[in-house]
mmCIF file of N, CA and C in Angstrom:
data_model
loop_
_atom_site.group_PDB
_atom_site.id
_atom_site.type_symbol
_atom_site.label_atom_id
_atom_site.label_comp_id
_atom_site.label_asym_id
_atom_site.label_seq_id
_atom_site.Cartn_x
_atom_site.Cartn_y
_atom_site.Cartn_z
ATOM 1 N N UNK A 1 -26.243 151.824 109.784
ATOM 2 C CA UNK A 1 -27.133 151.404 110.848
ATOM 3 C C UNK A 1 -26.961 149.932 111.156
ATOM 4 N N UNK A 2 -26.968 149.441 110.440
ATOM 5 C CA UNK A 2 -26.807 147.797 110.599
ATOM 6 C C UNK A 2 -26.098 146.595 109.701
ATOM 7 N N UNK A 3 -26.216 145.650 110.066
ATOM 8 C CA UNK A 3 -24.826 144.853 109.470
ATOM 9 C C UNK A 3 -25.860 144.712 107.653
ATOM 10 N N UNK A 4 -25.170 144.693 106.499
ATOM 11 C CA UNK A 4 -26.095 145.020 105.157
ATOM 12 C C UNK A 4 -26.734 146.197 104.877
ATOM 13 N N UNK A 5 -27.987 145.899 104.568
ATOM 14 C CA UNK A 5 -28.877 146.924 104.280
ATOM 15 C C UNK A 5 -30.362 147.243 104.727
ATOM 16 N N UNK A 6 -30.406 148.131 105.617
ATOM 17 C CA UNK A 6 -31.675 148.210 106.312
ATOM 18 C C UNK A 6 -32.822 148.003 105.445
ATOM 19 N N UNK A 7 -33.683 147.919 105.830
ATOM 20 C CA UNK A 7 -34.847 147.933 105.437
ATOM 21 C C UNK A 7 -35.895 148.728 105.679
ATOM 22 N N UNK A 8 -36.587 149.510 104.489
ATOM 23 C CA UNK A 8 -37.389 151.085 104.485
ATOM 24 C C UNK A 8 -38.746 151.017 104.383
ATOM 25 N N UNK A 9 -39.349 151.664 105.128
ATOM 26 C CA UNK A 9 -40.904 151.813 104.593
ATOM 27 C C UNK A 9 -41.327 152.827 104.711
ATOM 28 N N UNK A 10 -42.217 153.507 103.924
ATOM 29 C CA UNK A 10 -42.467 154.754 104.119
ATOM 30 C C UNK A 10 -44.154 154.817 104.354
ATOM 31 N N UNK A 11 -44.659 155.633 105.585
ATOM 32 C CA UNK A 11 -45.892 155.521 105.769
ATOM 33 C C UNK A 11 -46.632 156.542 105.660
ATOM 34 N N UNK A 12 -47.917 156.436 105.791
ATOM 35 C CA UNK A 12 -48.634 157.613 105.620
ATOM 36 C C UNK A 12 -49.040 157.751 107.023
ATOM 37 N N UNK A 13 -49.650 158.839 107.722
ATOM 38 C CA UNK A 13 -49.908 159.368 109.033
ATOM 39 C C UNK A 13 -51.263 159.044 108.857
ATOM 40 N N UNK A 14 -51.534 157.930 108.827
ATOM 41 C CA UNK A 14 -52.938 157.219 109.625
ATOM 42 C C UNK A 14 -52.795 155.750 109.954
ATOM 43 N N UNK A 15 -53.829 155.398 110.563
ATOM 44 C CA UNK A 15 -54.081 154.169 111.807
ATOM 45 C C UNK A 15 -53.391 153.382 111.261
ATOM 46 N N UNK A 16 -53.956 152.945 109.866
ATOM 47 C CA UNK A 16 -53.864 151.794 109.506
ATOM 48 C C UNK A 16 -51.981 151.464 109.273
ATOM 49 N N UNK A 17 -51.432 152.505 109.311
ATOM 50 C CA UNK A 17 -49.832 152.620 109.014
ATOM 51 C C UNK A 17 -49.310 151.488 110.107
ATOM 52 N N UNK A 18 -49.977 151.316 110.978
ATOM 53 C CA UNK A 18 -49.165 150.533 112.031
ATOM 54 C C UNK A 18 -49.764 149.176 111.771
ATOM 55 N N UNK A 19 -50.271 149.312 111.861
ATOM 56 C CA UNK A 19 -50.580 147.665 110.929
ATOM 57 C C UNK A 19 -49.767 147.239 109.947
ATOM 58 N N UNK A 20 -49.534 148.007 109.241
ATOM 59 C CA UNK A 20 -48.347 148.150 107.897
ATOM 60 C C UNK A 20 -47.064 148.196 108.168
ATOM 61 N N UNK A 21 -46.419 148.287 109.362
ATOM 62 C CA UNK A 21 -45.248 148.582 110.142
ATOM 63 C C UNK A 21 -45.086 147.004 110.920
ATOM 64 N N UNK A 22 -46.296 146.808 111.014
ATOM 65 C CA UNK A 22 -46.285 145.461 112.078
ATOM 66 C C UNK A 22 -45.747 144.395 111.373
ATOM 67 N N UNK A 23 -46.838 144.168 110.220
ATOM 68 C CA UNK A 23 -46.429 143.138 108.730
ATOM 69 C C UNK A 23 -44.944 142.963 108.222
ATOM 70 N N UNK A 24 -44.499 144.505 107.664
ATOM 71 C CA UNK A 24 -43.183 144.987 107.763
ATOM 72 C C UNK A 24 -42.563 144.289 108.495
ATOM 73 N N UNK A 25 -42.097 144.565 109.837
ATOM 74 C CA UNK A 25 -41.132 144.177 110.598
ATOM 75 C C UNK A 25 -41.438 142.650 110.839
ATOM 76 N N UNK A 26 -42.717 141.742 111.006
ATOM 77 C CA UNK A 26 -42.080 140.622 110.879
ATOM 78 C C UNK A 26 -41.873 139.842 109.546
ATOM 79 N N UNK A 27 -41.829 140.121 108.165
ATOM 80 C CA UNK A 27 -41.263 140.080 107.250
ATOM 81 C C UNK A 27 -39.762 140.260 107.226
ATOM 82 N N UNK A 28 -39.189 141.674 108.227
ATOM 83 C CA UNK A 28 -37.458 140.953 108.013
ATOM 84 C C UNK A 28 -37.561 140.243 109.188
ATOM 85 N N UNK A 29 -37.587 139.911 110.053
ATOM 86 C CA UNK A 29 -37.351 139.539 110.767
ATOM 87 C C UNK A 29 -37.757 138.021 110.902
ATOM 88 N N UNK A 30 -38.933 137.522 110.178
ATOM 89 C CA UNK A 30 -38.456 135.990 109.518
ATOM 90 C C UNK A 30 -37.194 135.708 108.507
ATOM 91 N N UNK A 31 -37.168 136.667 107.841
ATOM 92 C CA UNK A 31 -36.449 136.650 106.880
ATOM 93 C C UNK A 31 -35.166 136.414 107.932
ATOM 94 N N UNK A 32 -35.030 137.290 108.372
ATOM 95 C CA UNK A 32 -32.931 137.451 109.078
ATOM 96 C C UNK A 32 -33.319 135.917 110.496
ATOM 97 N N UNK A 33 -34.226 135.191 110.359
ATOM 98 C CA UNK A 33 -34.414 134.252 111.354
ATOM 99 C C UNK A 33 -34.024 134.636 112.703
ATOM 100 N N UNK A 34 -34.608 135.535 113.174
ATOM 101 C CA UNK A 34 -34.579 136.071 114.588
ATOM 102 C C UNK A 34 -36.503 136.271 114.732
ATOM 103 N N UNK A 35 -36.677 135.936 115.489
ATOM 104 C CA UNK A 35 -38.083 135.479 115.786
ATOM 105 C C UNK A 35 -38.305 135.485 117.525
ATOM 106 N N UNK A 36 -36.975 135.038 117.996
ATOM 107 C CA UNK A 36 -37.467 135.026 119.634
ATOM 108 C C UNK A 36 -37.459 136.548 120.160
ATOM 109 N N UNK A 37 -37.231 137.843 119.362
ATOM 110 C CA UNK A 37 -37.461 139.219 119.994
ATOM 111 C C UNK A 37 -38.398 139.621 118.749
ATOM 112 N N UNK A 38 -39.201 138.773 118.502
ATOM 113 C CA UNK A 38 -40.334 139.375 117.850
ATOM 114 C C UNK A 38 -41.220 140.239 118.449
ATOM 115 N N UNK A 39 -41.914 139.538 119.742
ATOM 116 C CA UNK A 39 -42.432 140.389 120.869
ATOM 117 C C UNK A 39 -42.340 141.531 120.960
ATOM 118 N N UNK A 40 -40.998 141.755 122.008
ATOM 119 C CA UNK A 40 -40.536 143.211 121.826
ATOM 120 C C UNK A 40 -40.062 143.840 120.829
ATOM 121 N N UNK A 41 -39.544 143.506 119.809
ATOM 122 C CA UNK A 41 -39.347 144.049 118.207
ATOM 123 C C UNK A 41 -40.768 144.794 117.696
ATOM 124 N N UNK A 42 -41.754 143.844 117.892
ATOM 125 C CA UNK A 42 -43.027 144.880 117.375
ATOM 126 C C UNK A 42 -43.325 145.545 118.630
ATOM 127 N N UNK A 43 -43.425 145.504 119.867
ATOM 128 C CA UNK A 43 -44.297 146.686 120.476
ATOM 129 C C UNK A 43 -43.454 147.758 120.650
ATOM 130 N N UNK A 44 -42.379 147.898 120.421
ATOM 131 C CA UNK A 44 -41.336 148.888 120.382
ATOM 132 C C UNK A 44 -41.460 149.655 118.650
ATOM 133 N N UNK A 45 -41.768 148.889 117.911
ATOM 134 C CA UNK A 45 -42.347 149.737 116.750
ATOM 135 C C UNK A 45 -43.589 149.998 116.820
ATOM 136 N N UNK A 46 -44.470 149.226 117.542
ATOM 137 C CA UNK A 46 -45.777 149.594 117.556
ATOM 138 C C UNK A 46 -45.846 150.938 118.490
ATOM 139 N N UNK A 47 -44.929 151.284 119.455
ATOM 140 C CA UNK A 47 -45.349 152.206 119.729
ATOM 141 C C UNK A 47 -44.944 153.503 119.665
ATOM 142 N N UNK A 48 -43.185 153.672 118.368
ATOM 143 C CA UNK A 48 -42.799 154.609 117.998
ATOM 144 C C UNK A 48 -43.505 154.854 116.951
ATOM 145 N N UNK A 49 -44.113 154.061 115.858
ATOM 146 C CA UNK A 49 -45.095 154.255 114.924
ATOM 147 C C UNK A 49 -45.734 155.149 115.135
ATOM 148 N N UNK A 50 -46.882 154.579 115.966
ATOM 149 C CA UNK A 50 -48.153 155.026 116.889
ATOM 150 C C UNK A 50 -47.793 156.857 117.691
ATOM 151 N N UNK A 51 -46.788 156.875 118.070
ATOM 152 C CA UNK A 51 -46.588 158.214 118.436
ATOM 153 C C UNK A 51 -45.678 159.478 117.320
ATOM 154 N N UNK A 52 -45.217 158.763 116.248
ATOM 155 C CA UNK A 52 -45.043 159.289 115.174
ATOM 156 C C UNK A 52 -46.095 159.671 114.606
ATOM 157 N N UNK A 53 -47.632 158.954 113.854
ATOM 158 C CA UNK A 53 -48.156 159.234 113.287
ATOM 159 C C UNK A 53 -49.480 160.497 114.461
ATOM 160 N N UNK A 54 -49.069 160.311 115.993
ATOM 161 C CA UNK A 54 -50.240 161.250 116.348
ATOM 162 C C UNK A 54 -49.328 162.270 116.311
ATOM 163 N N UNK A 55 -48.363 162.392 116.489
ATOM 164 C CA UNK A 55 -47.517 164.061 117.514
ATOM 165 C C UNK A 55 -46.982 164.886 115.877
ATOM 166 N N UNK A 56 -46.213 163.921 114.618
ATOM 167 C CA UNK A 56 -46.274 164.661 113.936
ATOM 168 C C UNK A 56 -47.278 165.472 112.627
ATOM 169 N N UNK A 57 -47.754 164.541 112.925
ATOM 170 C CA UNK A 57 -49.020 164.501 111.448
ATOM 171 C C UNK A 57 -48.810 164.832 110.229
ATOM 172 N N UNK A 58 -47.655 163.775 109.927
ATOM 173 C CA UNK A 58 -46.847 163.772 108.457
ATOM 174 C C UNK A 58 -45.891 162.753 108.234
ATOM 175 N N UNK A 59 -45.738 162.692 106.800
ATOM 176 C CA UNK A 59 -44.913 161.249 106.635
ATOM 177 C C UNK A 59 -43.997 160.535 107.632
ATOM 178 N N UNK A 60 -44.394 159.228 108.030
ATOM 179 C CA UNK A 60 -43.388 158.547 108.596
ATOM 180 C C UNK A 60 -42.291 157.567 107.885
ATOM 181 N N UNK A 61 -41.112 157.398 108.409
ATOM 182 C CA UNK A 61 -40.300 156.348 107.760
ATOM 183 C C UNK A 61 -39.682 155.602 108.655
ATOM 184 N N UNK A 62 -39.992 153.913 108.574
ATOM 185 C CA UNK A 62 -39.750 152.864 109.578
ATOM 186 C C UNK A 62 -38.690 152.286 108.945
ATOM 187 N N UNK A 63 -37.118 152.563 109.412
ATOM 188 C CA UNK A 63 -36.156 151.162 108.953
ATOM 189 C C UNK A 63 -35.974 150.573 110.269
ATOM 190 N N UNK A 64 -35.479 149.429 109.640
ATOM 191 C CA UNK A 64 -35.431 148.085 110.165
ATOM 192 C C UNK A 64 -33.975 147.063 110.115
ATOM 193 N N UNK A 65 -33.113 147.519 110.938
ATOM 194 C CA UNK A 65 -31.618 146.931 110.329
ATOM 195 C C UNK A 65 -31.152 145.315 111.312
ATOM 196 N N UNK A 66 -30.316 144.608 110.808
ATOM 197 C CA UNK A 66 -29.746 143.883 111.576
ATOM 198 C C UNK A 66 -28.555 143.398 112.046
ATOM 199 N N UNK A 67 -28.120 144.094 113.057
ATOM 200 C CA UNK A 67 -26.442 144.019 113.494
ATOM 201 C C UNK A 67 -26.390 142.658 113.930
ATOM 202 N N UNK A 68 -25.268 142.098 114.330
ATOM 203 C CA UNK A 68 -24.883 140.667 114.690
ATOM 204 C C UNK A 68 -25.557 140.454 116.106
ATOM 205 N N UNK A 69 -25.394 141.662 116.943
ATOM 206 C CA UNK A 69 -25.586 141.432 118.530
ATOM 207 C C UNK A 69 -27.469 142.237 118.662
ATOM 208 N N UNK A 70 -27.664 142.669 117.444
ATOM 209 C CA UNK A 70 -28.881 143.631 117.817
ATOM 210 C C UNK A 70 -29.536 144.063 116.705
ATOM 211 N N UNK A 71 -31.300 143.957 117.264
ATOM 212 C CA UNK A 71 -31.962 145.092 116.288
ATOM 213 C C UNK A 71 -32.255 146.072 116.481
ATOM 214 N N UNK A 72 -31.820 147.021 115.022
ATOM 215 C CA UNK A 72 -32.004 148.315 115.222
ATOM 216 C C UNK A 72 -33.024 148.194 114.542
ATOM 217 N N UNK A 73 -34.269 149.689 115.596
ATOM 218 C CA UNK A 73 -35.021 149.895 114.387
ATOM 219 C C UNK A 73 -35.360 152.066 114.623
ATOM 220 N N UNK A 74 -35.818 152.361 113.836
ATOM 221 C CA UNK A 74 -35.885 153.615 113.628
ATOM 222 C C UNK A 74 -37.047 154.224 112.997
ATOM 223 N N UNK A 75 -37.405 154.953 113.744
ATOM 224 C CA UNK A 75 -38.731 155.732 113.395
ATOM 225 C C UNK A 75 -38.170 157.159 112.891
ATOM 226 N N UNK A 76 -38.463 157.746 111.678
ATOM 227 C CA UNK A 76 -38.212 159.395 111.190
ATOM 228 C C UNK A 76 -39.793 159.558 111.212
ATOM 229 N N UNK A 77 -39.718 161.447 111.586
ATOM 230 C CA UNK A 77 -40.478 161.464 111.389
ATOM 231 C C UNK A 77 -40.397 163.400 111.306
ATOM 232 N N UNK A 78 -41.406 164.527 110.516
ATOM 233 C CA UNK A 78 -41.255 164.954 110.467
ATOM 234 C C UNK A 78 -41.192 166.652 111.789
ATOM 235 N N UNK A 79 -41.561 166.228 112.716
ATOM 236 C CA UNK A 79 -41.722 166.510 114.349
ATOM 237 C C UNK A 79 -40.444 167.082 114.978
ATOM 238 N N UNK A 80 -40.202 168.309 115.181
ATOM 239 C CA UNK A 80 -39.210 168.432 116.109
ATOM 240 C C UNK A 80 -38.939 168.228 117.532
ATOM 241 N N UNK A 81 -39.690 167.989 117.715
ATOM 242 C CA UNK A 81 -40.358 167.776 119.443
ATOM 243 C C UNK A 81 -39.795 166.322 119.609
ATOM 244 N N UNK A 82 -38.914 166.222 120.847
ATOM 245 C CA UNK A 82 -38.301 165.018 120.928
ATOM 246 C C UNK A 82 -39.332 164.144 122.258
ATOM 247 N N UNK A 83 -39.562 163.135 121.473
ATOM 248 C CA UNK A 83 -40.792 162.166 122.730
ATOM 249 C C UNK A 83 -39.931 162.349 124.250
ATOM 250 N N UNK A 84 -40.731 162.193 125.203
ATOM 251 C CA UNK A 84 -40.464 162.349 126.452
ATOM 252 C C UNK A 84 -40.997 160.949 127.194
ATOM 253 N N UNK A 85 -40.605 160.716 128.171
ATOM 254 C CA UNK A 85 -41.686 159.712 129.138
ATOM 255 C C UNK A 85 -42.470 160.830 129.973
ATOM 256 N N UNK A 86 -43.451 160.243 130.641
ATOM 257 C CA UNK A 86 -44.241 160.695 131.417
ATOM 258 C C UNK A 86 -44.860 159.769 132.854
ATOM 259 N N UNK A 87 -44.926 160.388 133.667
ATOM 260 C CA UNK A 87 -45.750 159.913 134.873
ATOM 261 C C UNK A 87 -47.160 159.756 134.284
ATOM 262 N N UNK A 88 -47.613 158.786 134.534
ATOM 263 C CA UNK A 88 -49.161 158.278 133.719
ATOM 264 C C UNK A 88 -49.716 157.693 134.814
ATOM 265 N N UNK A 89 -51.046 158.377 135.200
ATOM 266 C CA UNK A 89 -51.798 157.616 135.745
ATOM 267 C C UNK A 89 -52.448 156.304 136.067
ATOM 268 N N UNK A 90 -52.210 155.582 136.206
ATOM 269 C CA UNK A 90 -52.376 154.206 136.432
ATOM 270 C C UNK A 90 -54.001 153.689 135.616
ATOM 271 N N UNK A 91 -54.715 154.357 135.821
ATOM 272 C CA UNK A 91 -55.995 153.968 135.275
ATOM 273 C C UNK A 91 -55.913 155.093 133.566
ATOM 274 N N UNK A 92 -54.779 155.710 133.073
ATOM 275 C CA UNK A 92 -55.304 156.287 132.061
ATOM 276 C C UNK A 92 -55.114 155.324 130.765
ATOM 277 N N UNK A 93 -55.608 155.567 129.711
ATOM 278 C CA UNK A 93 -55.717 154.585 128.688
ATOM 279 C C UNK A 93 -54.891 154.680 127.858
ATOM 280 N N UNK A 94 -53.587 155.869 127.900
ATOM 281 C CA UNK A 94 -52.711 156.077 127.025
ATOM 282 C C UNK A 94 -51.718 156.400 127.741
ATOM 283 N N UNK A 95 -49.965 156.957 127.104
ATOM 284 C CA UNK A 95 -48.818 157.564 128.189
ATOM 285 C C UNK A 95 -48.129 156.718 128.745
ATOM 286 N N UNK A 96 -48.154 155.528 128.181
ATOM 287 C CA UNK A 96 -47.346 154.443 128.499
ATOM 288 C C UNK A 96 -46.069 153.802 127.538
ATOM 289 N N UNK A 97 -46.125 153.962 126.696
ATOM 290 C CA UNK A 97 -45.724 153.584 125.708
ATOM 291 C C UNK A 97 -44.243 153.752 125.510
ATOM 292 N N UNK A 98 -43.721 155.048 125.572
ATOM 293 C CA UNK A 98 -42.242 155.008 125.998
ATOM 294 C C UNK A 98 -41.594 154.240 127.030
ATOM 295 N N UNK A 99 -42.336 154.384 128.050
ATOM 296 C CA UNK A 99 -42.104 153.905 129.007
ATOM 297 C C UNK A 99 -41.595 152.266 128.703
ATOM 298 N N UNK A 100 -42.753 151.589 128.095
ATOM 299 C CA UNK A 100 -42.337 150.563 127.404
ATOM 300 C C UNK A 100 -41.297 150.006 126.781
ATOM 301 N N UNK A 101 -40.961 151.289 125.679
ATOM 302 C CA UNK A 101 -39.690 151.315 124.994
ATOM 303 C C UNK A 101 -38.742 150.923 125.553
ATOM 304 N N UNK A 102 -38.373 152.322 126.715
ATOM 305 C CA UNK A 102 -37.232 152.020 127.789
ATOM 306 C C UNK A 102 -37.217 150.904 128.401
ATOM 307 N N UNK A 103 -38.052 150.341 128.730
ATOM 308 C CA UNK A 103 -37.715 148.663 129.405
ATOM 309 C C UNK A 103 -37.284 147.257 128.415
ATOM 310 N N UNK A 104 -37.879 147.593 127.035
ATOM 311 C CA UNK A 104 -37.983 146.451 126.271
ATOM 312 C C UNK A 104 -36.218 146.878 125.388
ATOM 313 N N UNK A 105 -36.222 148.140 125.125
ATOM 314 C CA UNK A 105 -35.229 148.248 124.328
ATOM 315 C C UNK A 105 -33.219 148.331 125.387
ATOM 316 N N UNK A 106 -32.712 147.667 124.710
ATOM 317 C CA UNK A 106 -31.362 147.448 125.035
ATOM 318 C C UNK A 106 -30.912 149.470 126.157
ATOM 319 N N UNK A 107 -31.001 150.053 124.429
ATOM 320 C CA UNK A 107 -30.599 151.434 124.176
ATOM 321 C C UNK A 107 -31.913 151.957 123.609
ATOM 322 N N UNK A 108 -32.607 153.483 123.317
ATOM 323 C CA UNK A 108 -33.287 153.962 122.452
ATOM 324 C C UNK A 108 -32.865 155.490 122.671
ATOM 325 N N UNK A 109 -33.366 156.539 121.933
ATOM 326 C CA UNK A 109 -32.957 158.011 121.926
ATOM 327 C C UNK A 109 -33.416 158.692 121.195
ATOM 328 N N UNK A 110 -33.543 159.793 120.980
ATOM 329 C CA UNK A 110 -33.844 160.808 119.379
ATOM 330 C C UNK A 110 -32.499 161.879 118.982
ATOM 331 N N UNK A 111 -32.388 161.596 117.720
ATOM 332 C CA UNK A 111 -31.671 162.340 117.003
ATOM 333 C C UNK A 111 -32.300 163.397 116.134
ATOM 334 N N UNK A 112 -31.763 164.518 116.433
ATOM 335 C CA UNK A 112 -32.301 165.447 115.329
ATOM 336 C C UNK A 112 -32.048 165.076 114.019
ATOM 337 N N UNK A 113 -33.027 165.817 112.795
ATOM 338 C CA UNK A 113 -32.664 165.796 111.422
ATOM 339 C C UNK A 113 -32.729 167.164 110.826
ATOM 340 N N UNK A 114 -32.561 167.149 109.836
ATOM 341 C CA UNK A 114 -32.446 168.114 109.192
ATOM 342 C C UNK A 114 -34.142 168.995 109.235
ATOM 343 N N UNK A 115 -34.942 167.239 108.707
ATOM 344 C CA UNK A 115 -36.742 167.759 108.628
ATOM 345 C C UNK A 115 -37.229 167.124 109.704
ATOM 346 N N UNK A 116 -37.145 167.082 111.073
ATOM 347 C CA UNK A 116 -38.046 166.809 112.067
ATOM 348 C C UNK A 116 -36.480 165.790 113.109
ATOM 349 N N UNK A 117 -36.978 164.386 113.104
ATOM 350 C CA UNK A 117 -36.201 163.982 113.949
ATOM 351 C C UNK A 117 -36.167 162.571 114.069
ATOM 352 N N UNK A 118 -35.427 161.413 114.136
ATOM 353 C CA UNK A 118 -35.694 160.114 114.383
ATOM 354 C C UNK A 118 -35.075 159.863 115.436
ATOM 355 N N UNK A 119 -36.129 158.846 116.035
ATOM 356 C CA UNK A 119 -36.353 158.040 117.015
ATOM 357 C C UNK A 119 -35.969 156.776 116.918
ATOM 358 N N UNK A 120 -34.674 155.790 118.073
ATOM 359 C CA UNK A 120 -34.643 154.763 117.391
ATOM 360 C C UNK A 120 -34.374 153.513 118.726
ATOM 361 N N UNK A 121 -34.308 152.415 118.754
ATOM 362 C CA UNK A 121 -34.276 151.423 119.631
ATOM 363 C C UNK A 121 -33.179 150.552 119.439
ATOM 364 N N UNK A 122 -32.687 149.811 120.305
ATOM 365 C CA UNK A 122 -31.879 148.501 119.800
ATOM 366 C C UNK A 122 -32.478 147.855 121.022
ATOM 367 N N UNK A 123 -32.958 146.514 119.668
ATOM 368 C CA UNK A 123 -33.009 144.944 120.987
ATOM 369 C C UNK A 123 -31.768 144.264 120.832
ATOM 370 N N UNK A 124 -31.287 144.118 121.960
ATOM 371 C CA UNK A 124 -30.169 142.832 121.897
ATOM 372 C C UNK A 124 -31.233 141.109 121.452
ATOM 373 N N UNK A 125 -30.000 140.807 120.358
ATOM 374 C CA UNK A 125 -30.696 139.321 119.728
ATOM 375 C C UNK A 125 -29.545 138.258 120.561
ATOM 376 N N UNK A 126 -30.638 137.165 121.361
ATOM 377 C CA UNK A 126 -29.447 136.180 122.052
ATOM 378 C C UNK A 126 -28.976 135.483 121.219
#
């Protein structure tokens, strides 16, 4: 996945997991001194997290890698159902979030697995 060795976390399917994902990711990401796609680095996990822990309702796993030109990051999760975008009502309070993805992330996609499926992003780092 990325230049070394990614970085793993394994979550449990409640709220507080994304909070725990958030911490996570800017922990490597001080660490590998890339900080100016912090922004989009977390709301792009904040919101594969966030739709991991409602759609599958079972263990999640967040790595976190760093190529020379890009971050990868990757949501597993146990869900066969591959996320979709959606037309979202302008006033609704949720259904946005991919949508997000696709603008903030370089590339993103889902790959099947063996037990459900991961979901994953790349930010280009300038």
């Amino acid at each position: 996945m990325a230049t070394g060795v990614p970085k793993i976390i394994r979550l449990k399917p409640e709220g507080q997991s994304v909070a725990a994902a958030r911490s996570f990711v800017d922990g490597c990401l001080a660490g590998w001194g890339v900080t100016d796609q912090a922004d989009d680095v977390q709301l792009i996990v904040d919101e594969l997290v966030t739709n991991a822990i409602q759609h599958s309702r079972g263990p999640v796993t967040l790595a976190i890698g760093r190529r020379p030109d890009r971050i990868v990051v990757q949501v597993q999760d146990p869900s066969s159902a591959s996320p979709e975008t959606e037309a979202t009502d302008v006033l609704a309070d949720s259904g946005r979030g991919l949508l997000l993805v696709e603008q903030l992330a370089a590339d993103w996609g889902t790959t099947p697995t063996a037990d459900g499926k991961r979901v994953w992003a790349e930010v280009p780092v300038d």
